[in-house]
Amino acid sequence: MISFNFYSPEQKISLPDWQNKSIHVSVKRDDMIHPFISGNKWRKLKFNVEEALAQNKKHLVTFGGAWSNHILATACAGATFGFKTTAFLRSEEGINNPLIAMCRLFGMNLIYINRVDYKDKRFLFNTHFGRDSQAYFIDEGGHGALGSKGCEEIITSLNETYDHIFCACGTGTTVAGVQQAVSESGLKTEVHGIPVLKGGGFIQDEIQKIHPNNKPVTLHTEYHFGGYAKTKPELLQFVEKFVSNTGIMIEPTYTGKLFFAINDLIAKNYFKQDARILIIHTGGLTGFLGMYERFNLDLDQ
Ligand SMILES: *Cc1c(COP(=O)(O)O)cnc(C)c1O
């Protein structure tokens, strides 16, 4: 077992627009887990790191885009727990940005890969590290069964019970673990997912792949704002309003869409009187770093 202490409280919040609604909203502050091994990226890495240690591996090898919260988390986790790290970066040769610079600072080796070659991750791993018995494969975003297992701990560590739990979905690994833990704990909580990609219905299949007998989650597929990392002035305005009213940082790629959706559902009286709602803050600021110029441009109009 690796030891890593962190604090992730359930914090009650309210926005001015919610004053007349009888609902109780809390945020599970997984964004406070660690500044770089943030949110669900730590949850998804935990059992991968333990497995790598158990197998005596010395080198974590993973995959991600140029703004991936996951590669930053892997770079820092590697530095923390004594691994070398490499990421295959889905990006043009030589691209640099603050996230990539931070990964390098944590000692990560980066291999730039074009979109076509990037598709076959196992092939890339085998070509570069097939003969390296110390290399350990971690899928993009920490996707997979070990990742999902770590996300179950979001639920098993809760202090209170809720009627609804929400989280943002990219691959669906996090929501799969959340639903699994809710079922196993015998909770009556309804689990909701907000896909940040267009056509997010595929998340249901991803959940079934990880946990074939799981109850489907409630997906709200209309909050993608045009697709992954796409945004609209409405979303940026909401993010600004939310951050300035709560002191909780969110960003437009994942958590902005999540909180926007909940705010919209509250406005539409989706929830019953006195509903207790928990929103899982999955962390990650790179969505903000990658898009910060958009705030000034769009908000001034
Ligand atoms: C990666 C990420 C997600 C997506 O998690 P999945 O398990 O792939 O669905 C959600 N929120 C944030 C902040 C992320 O960085």
mmCIF file of C-alpha atoms and ligand atoms in Angstrom:
data_model
loop_
_atom_site.group_PDB
_atom_site.id
_atom_site.type_symbol
_atom_site.label_atom_id
_atom_site.label_comp_id
_atom_site.label_asym_id
_atom_site.label_seq_id
_atom_site.Cartn_x
_atom_site.Cartn_y
_atom_site.Cartn_z
ATOM 1 C CA MET A 1 0.000 0.000 0.000
ATOM 2 C CA ILE A 2 1.275 3.453 -0.827
ATOM 3 C CA SER A 3 0.735 6.132 1.743
ATOM 4 C CA PHE A 4 -0.658 9.395 0.559
ATOM 5 C CA ASN A 5 -2.708 11.510 2.912
ATOM 6 C CA PHE A 6 -5.194 14.017 1.621
ATOM 7 C CA TYR A 7 -8.259 15.973 2.584
ATOM 8 C CA SER A 8 -11.376 15.977 0.410
ATOM 9 C CA PRO A 9 -14.306 17.427 2.373
ATOM 10 C CA GLU A 10 -17.983 17.535 1.409
ATOM 11 C CA GLN A 11 -18.538 21.292 1.264
ATOM 12 C CA LYS A 12 -22.019 22.841 1.221
ATOM 13 C CA ILE A 13 -22.503 25.538 -1.410
ATOM 14 C CA SER A 14 -25.255 27.814 -2.649
ATOM 15 C CA LEU A 15 -25.496 30.250 -5.545
ATOM 16 C CA PRO A 16 -27.636 33.415 -5.381
ATOM 17 C CA ASP A 17 -30.018 31.879 -7.948
ATOM 18 C CA TRP A 18 -30.668 28.912 -5.666
ATOM 19 C CA GLN A 19 -31.832 30.943 -2.666
ATOM 20 C CA ASN A 20 -35.519 30.203 -3.180
ATOM 21 C CA LYS A 21 -35.088 26.548 -4.042
ATOM 22 C CA SER A 22 -35.280 24.005 -1.264
ATOM 23 C CA ILE A 23 -32.334 21.863 -2.238
ATOM 24 C CA HIS A 24 -29.081 21.016 -0.486
ATOM 25 C CA VAL A 25 -25.981 21.021 -2.644
ATOM 26 C CA SER A 26 -22.554 19.822 -1.537
ATOM 27 C CA VAL A 27 -19.317 19.530 -3.443
ATOM 28 C CA LYS A 28 -16.971 16.593 -2.903
ATOM 29 C CA ARG A 29 -13.703 18.491 -3.033
ATOM 30 C CA ASP A 30 -11.510 15.946 -4.789
ATOM 31 C CA ASP A 31 -9.853 18.951 -6.410
ATOM 32 C CA MET A 32 -8.177 19.449 -3.013
ATOM 33 C CA ILE A 33 -6.494 16.028 -3.096
ATOM 34 C CA HIS A 34 -3.296 17.447 -4.596
ATOM 35 C CA PRO A 35 -2.384 20.440 -6.812
ATOM 36 C CA PHE A 36 -0.963 18.272 -9.605
ATOM 37 C CA ILE A 37 -2.233 14.748 -8.906
ATOM 38 C CA SER A 38 -5.658 16.226 -8.989
ATOM 39 C CA GLY A 39 -9.134 14.858 -8.418
ATOM 40 C CA ASN A 40 -10.176 11.714 -10.188
ATOM 41 C CA LYS A 41 -6.715 11.436 -11.737
ATOM 42 C CA TRP A 42 -5.354 10.411 -8.347
ATOM 43 C CA ARG A 43 -8.314 8.061 -7.823
ATOM 44 C CA LYS A 44 -7.596 6.422 -11.183
ATOM 45 C CA LEU A 45 -3.828 6.220 -10.635
ATOM 46 C CA LYS A 46 -3.833 4.821 -7.123
ATOM 47 C CA PHE A 47 -4.348 1.128 -7.892
ATOM 48 C CA ASN A 48 -2.260 1.392 -11.060
ATOM 49 C CA VAL A 49 0.664 2.691 -9.003
ATOM 50 C CA GLU A 50 0.149 -0.074 -6.419
ATOM 51 C CA GLU A 51 0.040 -2.688 -9.166
ATOM 52 C CA ALA A 52 3.207 -1.287 -10.752
ATOM 53 C CA LEU A 53 4.966 -1.458 -7.369
ATOM 54 C CA ALA A 54 3.692 -5.001 -6.756
ATOM 55 C CA GLN A 55 5.062 -6.052 -10.167
ATOM 56 C CA ASN A 56 8.392 -4.376 -9.390
ATOM 57 C CA LYS A 57 8.054 -1.979 -12.321
ATOM 58 C CA LYS A 58 10.144 1.177 -12.341
ATOM 59 C CA HIS A 59 8.678 3.142 -15.231
ATOM 60 C CA LEU A 60 5.118 4.391 -15.753
ATOM 61 C CA VAL A 61 4.196 4.802 -19.417
ATOM 62 C CA THR A 62 1.010 6.582 -20.384
ATOM 63 C CA PHE A 63 -0.814 8.612 -23.038
ATOM 64 C CA GLY A 64 -2.615 11.929 -23.382
ATOM 65 C CA GLY A 65 -3.297 15.125 -25.270
ATOM 66 C CA ALA A 66 -1.294 18.339 -24.898
ATOM 67 C CA TRP A 67 -3.576 19.537 -22.050
ATOM 68 C CA SER A 68 -4.118 16.225 -20.313
ATOM 69 C CA ASN A 69 -4.682 16.402 -16.547
ATOM 70 C CA HIS A 70 -3.786 12.731 -16.502
ATOM 71 C CA ILE A 71 -0.246 13.067 -17.868
ATOM 72 C CA LEU A 72 0.514 15.824 -15.368
ATOM 73 C CA ALA A 73 -0.847 13.636 -12.554
ATOM 74 C CA THR A 74 1.241 10.691 -13.768
ATOM 75 C CA ALA A 75 4.390 12.840 -14.015
ATOM 76 C CA CYS A 76 3.974 14.063 -10.433
ATOM 77 C CA ALA A 77 2.908 10.648 -9.063
ATOM 78 C CA GLY A 78 5.962 9.110 -10.713
ATOM 79 C CA ALA A 79 8.232 11.679 -9.080
ATOM 80 C CA THR A 80 6.494 11.127 -5.727
ATOM 81 C CA PHE A 81 6.631 7.332 -5.704
ATOM 82 C CA GLY A 82 10.004 6.819 -7.359
ATOM 83 C CA PHE A 83 9.149 5.907 -10.948
ATOM 84 C CA LYS A 84 10.516 7.109 -14.239
ATOM 85 C CA THR A 85 7.669 8.404 -16.397
ATOM 86 C CA THR A 86 7.025 8.623 -20.118
ATOM 87 C CA ALA A 87 3.970 9.972 -21.925
ATOM 88 C CA PHE A 88 3.052 9.557 -25.558
ATOM 89 C CA LEU A 89 1.715 12.981 -26.357
ATOM 90 C CA ARG A 90 -0.997 13.270 -29.017
ATOM 91 C CA SER A 91 0.391 16.455 -30.474
ATOM 92 C CA GLU A 92 2.461 18.024 -33.208
ATOM 93 C CA GLU A 93 6.199 17.719 -32.747
ATOM 94 C CA GLY A 94 7.675 20.338 -30.444
ATOM 95 C CA ILE A 95 4.454 21.857 -29.090
ATOM 96 C CA ASN A 96 4.982 23.424 -25.677
ATOM 97 C CA ASN A 97 2.585 24.825 -23.088
ATOM 98 C CA PRO A 98 2.536 25.321 -19.294
ATOM 99 C CA LEU A 99 1.223 21.804 -18.698
ATOM 100 C CA ILE A 100 3.906 20.165 -20.830
ATOM 101 C CA ALA A 101 6.539 22.297 -19.106
ATOM 102 C CA MET A 102 5.278 21.115 -15.702
ATOM 103 C CA CYS A 103 5.407 17.478 -16.840
ATOM 104 C CA ARG A 104 9.034 17.969 -17.883
ATOM 105 C CA LEU A 105 9.805 19.597 -14.567
ATOM 106 C CA PHE A 106 8.581 16.422 -12.824
ATOM 107 C CA GLY A 107 11.073 14.525 -14.969
ATOM 108 C CA MET A 108 8.667 13.098 -17.523
ATOM 109 C CA ASN A 109 9.966 11.987 -20.893
ATOM 110 C CA LEU A 110 7.609 13.038 -23.708
ATOM 111 C CA ILE A 111 7.213 11.357 -27.073
ATOM 112 C CA TYR A 112 5.216 13.334 -29.623
ATOM 113 C CA ILE A 113 2.871 11.169 -31.691
ATOM 114 C CA ASN A 114 0.563 12.131 -34.544
ATOM 115 C CA ARG A 115 -3.177 11.450 -34.323
ATOM 116 C CA VAL A 116 -3.112 8.424 -36.607
ATOM 117 C CA ASP A 117 -0.326 6.525 -34.844
ATOM 118 C CA TYR A 118 -1.715 7.545 -31.454
ATOM 119 C CA LYS A 119 -4.827 5.416 -31.981
ATOM 120 C CA ASP A 120 -3.096 2.092 -31.238
ATOM 121 C CA LYS A 121 -1.705 2.598 -27.753
ATOM 122 C CA ARG A 122 -0.751 -1.021 -27.077
ATOM 123 C CA PHE A 123 1.193 -1.070 -30.337
ATOM 124 C CA LEU A 124 3.032 2.138 -29.378
ATOM 125 C CA PHE A 125 3.855 0.722 -25.961
ATOM 126 C CA ASN A 126 5.061 -2.579 -27.403
ATOM 127 C CA THR A 127 7.161 -0.899 -30.088
ATOM 128 C CA HIS A 128 8.955 1.406 -27.659
ATOM 129 C CA PHE A 129 8.909 -0.572 -24.416
ATOM 130 C CA GLY A 130 8.013 -4.144 -25.393
ATOM 131 C CA ARG A 131 11.426 -5.423 -24.294
ATOM 132 C CA ASP A 132 11.634 -3.224 -21.220
ATOM 133 C CA SER A 133 10.510 -5.399 -18.302
ATOM 134 C CA GLN A 134 10.398 -2.344 -16.028
ATOM 135 C CA ALA A 135 7.779 -0.445 -18.045
ATOM 136 C CA TYR A 136 4.165 -0.392 -16.873
ATOM 137 C CA PHE A 137 1.299 0.528 -19.213
ATOM 138 C CA ILE A 138 -1.349 2.976 -17.959
ATOM 139 C CA ASP A 139 -4.119 3.744 -20.413
ATOM 140 C CA GLU A 140 -5.039 7.285 -21.440
ATOM 141 C CA GLY A 141 -6.801 9.085 -18.605
ATOM 142 C CA GLY A 142 -6.249 6.106 -16.261
ATOM 143 C CA HIS A 143 -9.099 4.385 -18.095
ATOM 144 C CA GLY A 144 -9.954 0.823 -17.085
ATOM 145 C CA ALA A 145 -10.840 -1.498 -14.232
ATOM 146 C CA LEU A 146 -8.074 -0.416 -11.812
ATOM 147 C CA GLY A 147 -8.965 3.215 -12.465
ATOM 148 C CA SER A 148 -12.608 2.558 -11.765
ATOM 149 C CA LYS A 149 -11.761 0.659 -8.575
ATOM 150 C CA GLY A 150 -9.991 3.746 -7.234
ATOM 151 C CA CYS A 151 -13.054 5.866 -7.991
ATOM 152 C CA GLU A 152 -15.187 3.596 -5.803
ATOM 153 C CA GLU A 153 -13.354 5.175 -2.861
ATOM 154 C CA ILE A 154 -14.991 8.526 -3.657
ATOM 155 C CA ILE A 155 -18.213 6.930 -2.402
ATOM 156 C CA THR A 156 -16.872 4.698 0.361
ATOM 157 C CA SER A 157 -15.174 7.722 1.959
ATOM 158 C CA LEU A 158 -18.322 9.898 2.154
ATOM 159 C CA ASN A 159 -19.536 11.193 5.516
ATOM 160 C CA GLU A 160 -23.151 11.792 4.507
ATOM 161 C CA THR A 161 -25.737 10.214 2.211
ATOM 162 C CA TYR A 162 -27.275 11.900 -0.814
ATOM 163 C CA ASP A 163 -30.280 11.478 -3.120
ATOM 164 C CA HIS A 164 -28.265 12.399 -6.207
ATOM 165 C CA ILE A 165 -24.572 12.263 -7.060
ATOM 166 C CA PHE A 166 -23.235 13.960 -10.182
ATOM 167 C CA CYS A 167 -19.942 13.779 -11.993
ATOM 168 C CA ALA A 168 -18.462 14.889 -15.327
ATOM 169 C CA CYS A 169 -17.660 12.090 -17.803
ATOM 170 C CA GLY A 170 -14.847 11.804 -20.328
ATOM 171 C CA THR A 171 -14.231 8.074 -20.682
ATOM 172 C CA GLY A 172 -16.852 7.124 -18.061
ATOM 173 C CA THR A 173 -14.324 5.368 -15.802
ATOM 174 C CA THR A 174 -15.077 7.612 -12.837
ATOM 175 C CA VAL A 175 -18.853 7.372 -13.039
ATOM 176 C CA ALA A 176 -18.554 3.581 -13.483
ATOM 177 C CA GLY A 177 -16.684 3.300 -10.178
ATOM 178 C CA VAL A 178 -19.114 5.654 -8.467
ATOM 179 C CA GLN A 179 -22.137 3.620 -9.616
ATOM 180 C CA GLN A 180 -20.419 0.381 -8.619
ATOM 181 C CA ALA A 181 -19.744 1.636 -5.086
ATOM 182 C CA VAL A 182 -23.272 3.019 -4.729
ATOM 183 C CA SER A 183 -24.719 -0.385 -5.725
ATOM 184 C CA GLU A 184 -22.347 -2.333 -3.488
ATOM 185 C CA SER A 185 -23.042 -0.095 -0.506
ATOM 186 C CA GLY A 186 -26.789 -0.622 -0.967
ATOM 187 C CA LEU A 187 -27.371 3.128 -1.243
ATOM 188 C CA LYS A 188 -30.528 4.454 -2.903
ATOM 189 C CA THR A 189 -28.588 7.348 -4.433
ATOM 190 C CA GLU A 190 -29.226 8.086 -8.116
ATOM 191 C CA VAL A 191 -25.929 8.490 -9.995
ATOM 192 C CA HIS A 192 -25.834 11.064 -12.803
ATOM 193 C CA GLY A 193 -23.196 11.673 -15.460
ATOM 194 C CA ILE A 194 -22.599 14.782 -17.541
ATOM 195 C CA PRO A 195 -20.690 13.749 -20.689
ATOM 196 C CA VAL A 196 -18.371 16.528 -21.858
ATOM 197 C CA LEU A 197 -18.156 15.043 -25.357
ATOM 198 C CA LYS A 198 -20.791 15.167 -28.041
ATOM 199 C CA GLY A 199 -22.852 11.974 -28.385
ATOM 200 C CA GLY A 200 -22.172 11.034 -24.757
ATOM 201 C CA GLY A 201 -24.564 8.064 -24.809
ATOM 202 C CA PHE A 202 -21.528 5.821 -25.386
ATOM 203 C CA ILE A 203 -20.646 6.335 -21.712
ATOM 204 C CA GLN A 204 -23.378 3.814 -20.801
ATOM 205 C CA ASP A 205 -21.557 1.138 -22.868
ATOM 206 C CA GLU A 206 -18.235 2.038 -21.267
ATOM 207 C CA ILE A 207 -19.751 1.593 -17.816
ATOM 208 C CA GLN A 208 -21.171 -1.783 -18.861
ATOM 209 C CA LYS A 209 -17.753 -2.856 -20.159
ATOM 210 C CA ILE A 210 -16.150 -2.171 -16.784
ATOM 211 C CA HIS A 211 -19.047 -3.465 -14.670
ATOM 212 C CA PRO A 212 -21.353 -5.635 -16.815
ATOM 213 C CA ASN A 213 -24.077 -5.974 -14.161
ATOM 214 C CA ASN A 214 -24.194 -2.370 -13.140
ATOM 215 C CA LYS A 215 -27.350 -0.370 -13.080
ATOM 216 C CA PRO A 216 -27.327 2.295 -15.828
ATOM 217 C CA VAL A 217 -26.515 5.803 -14.656
ATOM 218 C CA THR A 218 -28.667 8.787 -15.577
ATOM 219 C CA LEU A 219 -26.821 10.593 -18.379
ATOM 220 C CA HIS A 220 -27.577 14.192 -19.298
ATOM 221 C CA THR A 221 -26.078 14.345 -22.781
ATOM 222 C CA GLU A 222 -27.097 17.879 -23.773
ATOM 223 C CA TYR A 223 -24.396 19.814 -21.888
ATOM 224 C CA HIS A 224 -21.375 19.214 -24.152
ATOM 225 C CA PHE A 225 -21.323 22.757 -25.665
ATOM 226 C CA GLY A 226 -20.291 21.446 -29.073
ATOM 227 C CA GLY A 227 -17.874 18.710 -27.978
ATOM 228 C CA TYR A 228 -14.722 18.006 -26.022
ATOM 229 C CA ALA A 229 -12.900 21.230 -25.029
ATOM 230 C CA LYS A 230 -15.459 23.228 -27.035
ATOM 231 C CA THR A 231 -17.074 26.139 -25.287
ATOM 232 C CA LYS A 232 -19.619 28.938 -25.625
ATOM 233 C CA PRO A 233 -19.805 32.407 -24.044
ATOM 234 C CA GLU A 234 -22.707 31.175 -21.895
ATOM 235 C CA LEU A 235 -20.495 28.504 -20.352
ATOM 236 C CA LEU A 236 -17.574 30.880 -19.763
ATOM 237 C CA GLN A 237 -19.920 33.383 -18.134
ATOM 238 C CA PHE A 238 -21.308 30.705 -15.862
ATOM 239 C CA VAL A 239 -17.800 29.575 -14.866
ATOM 240 C CA GLU A 240 -16.875 33.146 -13.972
ATOM 241 C CA LYS A 241 -20.042 33.647 -11.951
ATOM 242 C CA PHE A 242 -19.632 30.344 -10.143
ATOM 243 C CA VAL A 243 -15.965 30.848 -9.263
ATOM 244 C CA SER A 244 -16.492 34.412 -8.058
ATOM 245 C CA ASN A 245 -19.497 33.398 -5.922
ATOM 246 C CA THR A 246 -18.070 30.284 -4.286
ATOM 247 C CA GLY A 247 -14.266 30.552 -4.268
ATOM 248 C CA ILE A 248 -14.201 27.088 -5.814
ATOM 249 C CA MET A 249 -12.194 26.910 -9.014
ATOM 250 C CA ILE A 250 -13.828 25.211 -11.982
ATOM 251 C CA GLU A 251 -12.843 25.208 -15.657
ATOM 252 C CA PRO A 252 -14.729 24.995 -18.965
ATOM 253 C CA THR A 253 -13.645 21.512 -20.136
ATOM 254 C CA TYR A 254 -15.073 19.273 -17.410
ATOM 255 C CA THR A 255 -16.298 20.777 -14.177
ATOM 256 C CA GLY A 256 -17.697 23.927 -15.838
ATOM 257 C CA LYS A 257 -20.065 21.792 -17.899
ATOM 258 C CA LEU A 258 -20.939 19.733 -14.831
ATOM 259 C CA PHE A 259 -21.859 22.687 -12.630
ATOM 260 C CA PHE A 260 -23.604 24.424 -15.524
ATOM 261 C CA ALA A 261 -25.787 21.332 -15.945
ATOM 262 C CA ILE A 262 -26.716 21.209 -12.257
ATOM 263 C CA ASN A 263 -27.498 24.903 -12.201
ATOM 264 C CA ASP A 264 -29.721 24.421 -15.252
ATOM 265 C CA LEU A 265 -31.493 21.401 -13.734
ATOM 266 C CA ILE A 266 -32.094 23.371 -10.526
ATOM 267 C CA ALA A 267 -33.539 26.282 -12.541
ATOM 268 C CA LYS A 268 -35.877 23.815 -14.305
ATOM 269 C CA ASN A 269 -37.040 22.390 -10.945
ATOM 270 C CA TYR A 270 -35.715 18.955 -11.827
ATOM 271 C CA PHE A 271 -35.126 18.040 -8.172
ATOM 272 C CA LYS A 272 -37.750 17.190 -5.535
ATOM 273 C CA GLN A 273 -38.201 19.358 -2.470
ATOM 274 C CA ASP A 274 -35.288 19.033 -0.023
ATOM 275 C CA ALA A 275 -33.218 16.904 -2.400
ATOM 276 C CA ARG A 276 -29.661 16.298 -1.195
ATOM 277 C CA ILE A 277 -27.246 16.594 -4.109
ATOM 278 C CA LEU A 278 -23.526 15.838 -4.172
ATOM 279 C CA ILE A 279 -21.360 17.121 -7.008
ATOM 280 C CA ILE A 280 -17.994 15.428 -7.410
ATOM 281 C CA HIS A 281 -15.328 18.018 -8.196
ATOM 282 C CA THR A 282 -12.936 15.917 -10.279
ATOM 283 C CA GLY A 283 -10.227 18.601 -10.116
ATOM 284 C CA GLY A 284 -8.061 19.646 -13.025
ATOM 285 C CA LEU A 285 -7.171 23.201 -13.903
ATOM 286 C CA THR A 286 -5.620 22.563 -17.248
ATOM 287 C CA GLY A 287 -8.951 23.241 -18.935
ATOM 288 C CA PHE A 288 -8.596 26.767 -17.585
ATOM 289 C CA LEU A 289 -4.920 27.140 -18.475
ATOM 290 C CA GLY A 290 -5.630 25.981 -22.024
ATOM 291 C CA MET A 291 -8.484 28.388 -22.513
ATOM 292 C CA TYR A 292 -7.853 31.399 -20.336
ATOM 293 C CA GLU A 293 -7.645 33.876 -23.212
ATOM 294 C CA ARG A 294 -11.168 32.912 -24.179
ATOM 295 C CA PHE A 295 -12.501 34.335 -20.950
ATOM 296 C CA ASN A 296 -11.473 37.914 -21.684
ATOM 297 C CA LEU A 297 -12.417 37.733 -25.357
ATOM 298 C CA ASP A 298 -15.854 36.310 -24.855
ATOM 299 C CA LEU A 299 -16.850 38.050 -21.673
ATOM 300 C CA ASP A 300 -16.063 41.526 -22.972
ATOM 301 C CA GLN A 301 -18.501 41.185 -25.832
HETATM 302 C C1 LIG B 1 -10.196 13.354 -16.810
HETATM 303 C C2 LIG B 1 -11.250 14.151 -16.150
HETATM 304 C C3 LIG B 1 -12.608 13.745 -16.116
HETATM 305 C C4 LIG B 1 -13.107 12.528 -16.861
HETATM 306 O O1 LIG B 1 -13.079 11.341 -16.119
HETATM 307 P P1 LIG B 1 -13.481 9.951 -16.767
HETATM 308 O O2 LIG B 1 -13.187 8.964 -15.716
HETATM 309 O O3 LIG B 1 -12.603 9.753 -17.989
HETATM 310 O O4 LIG B 1 -14.906 9.992 -17.177
HETATM 311 C C5 LIG B 1 -13.500 14.521 -15.413
HETATM 312 N N1 LIG B 1 -13.102 15.675 -14.806
HETATM 313 C C6 LIG B 1 -11.831 16.107 -14.846
HETATM 314 C C7 LIG B 1 -11.482 17.383 -14.187
HETATM 315 C C8 LIG B 1 -10.864 15.370 -15.521
HETATM 316 O O5 LIG B 1 -9.588 15.819 -15.557
#
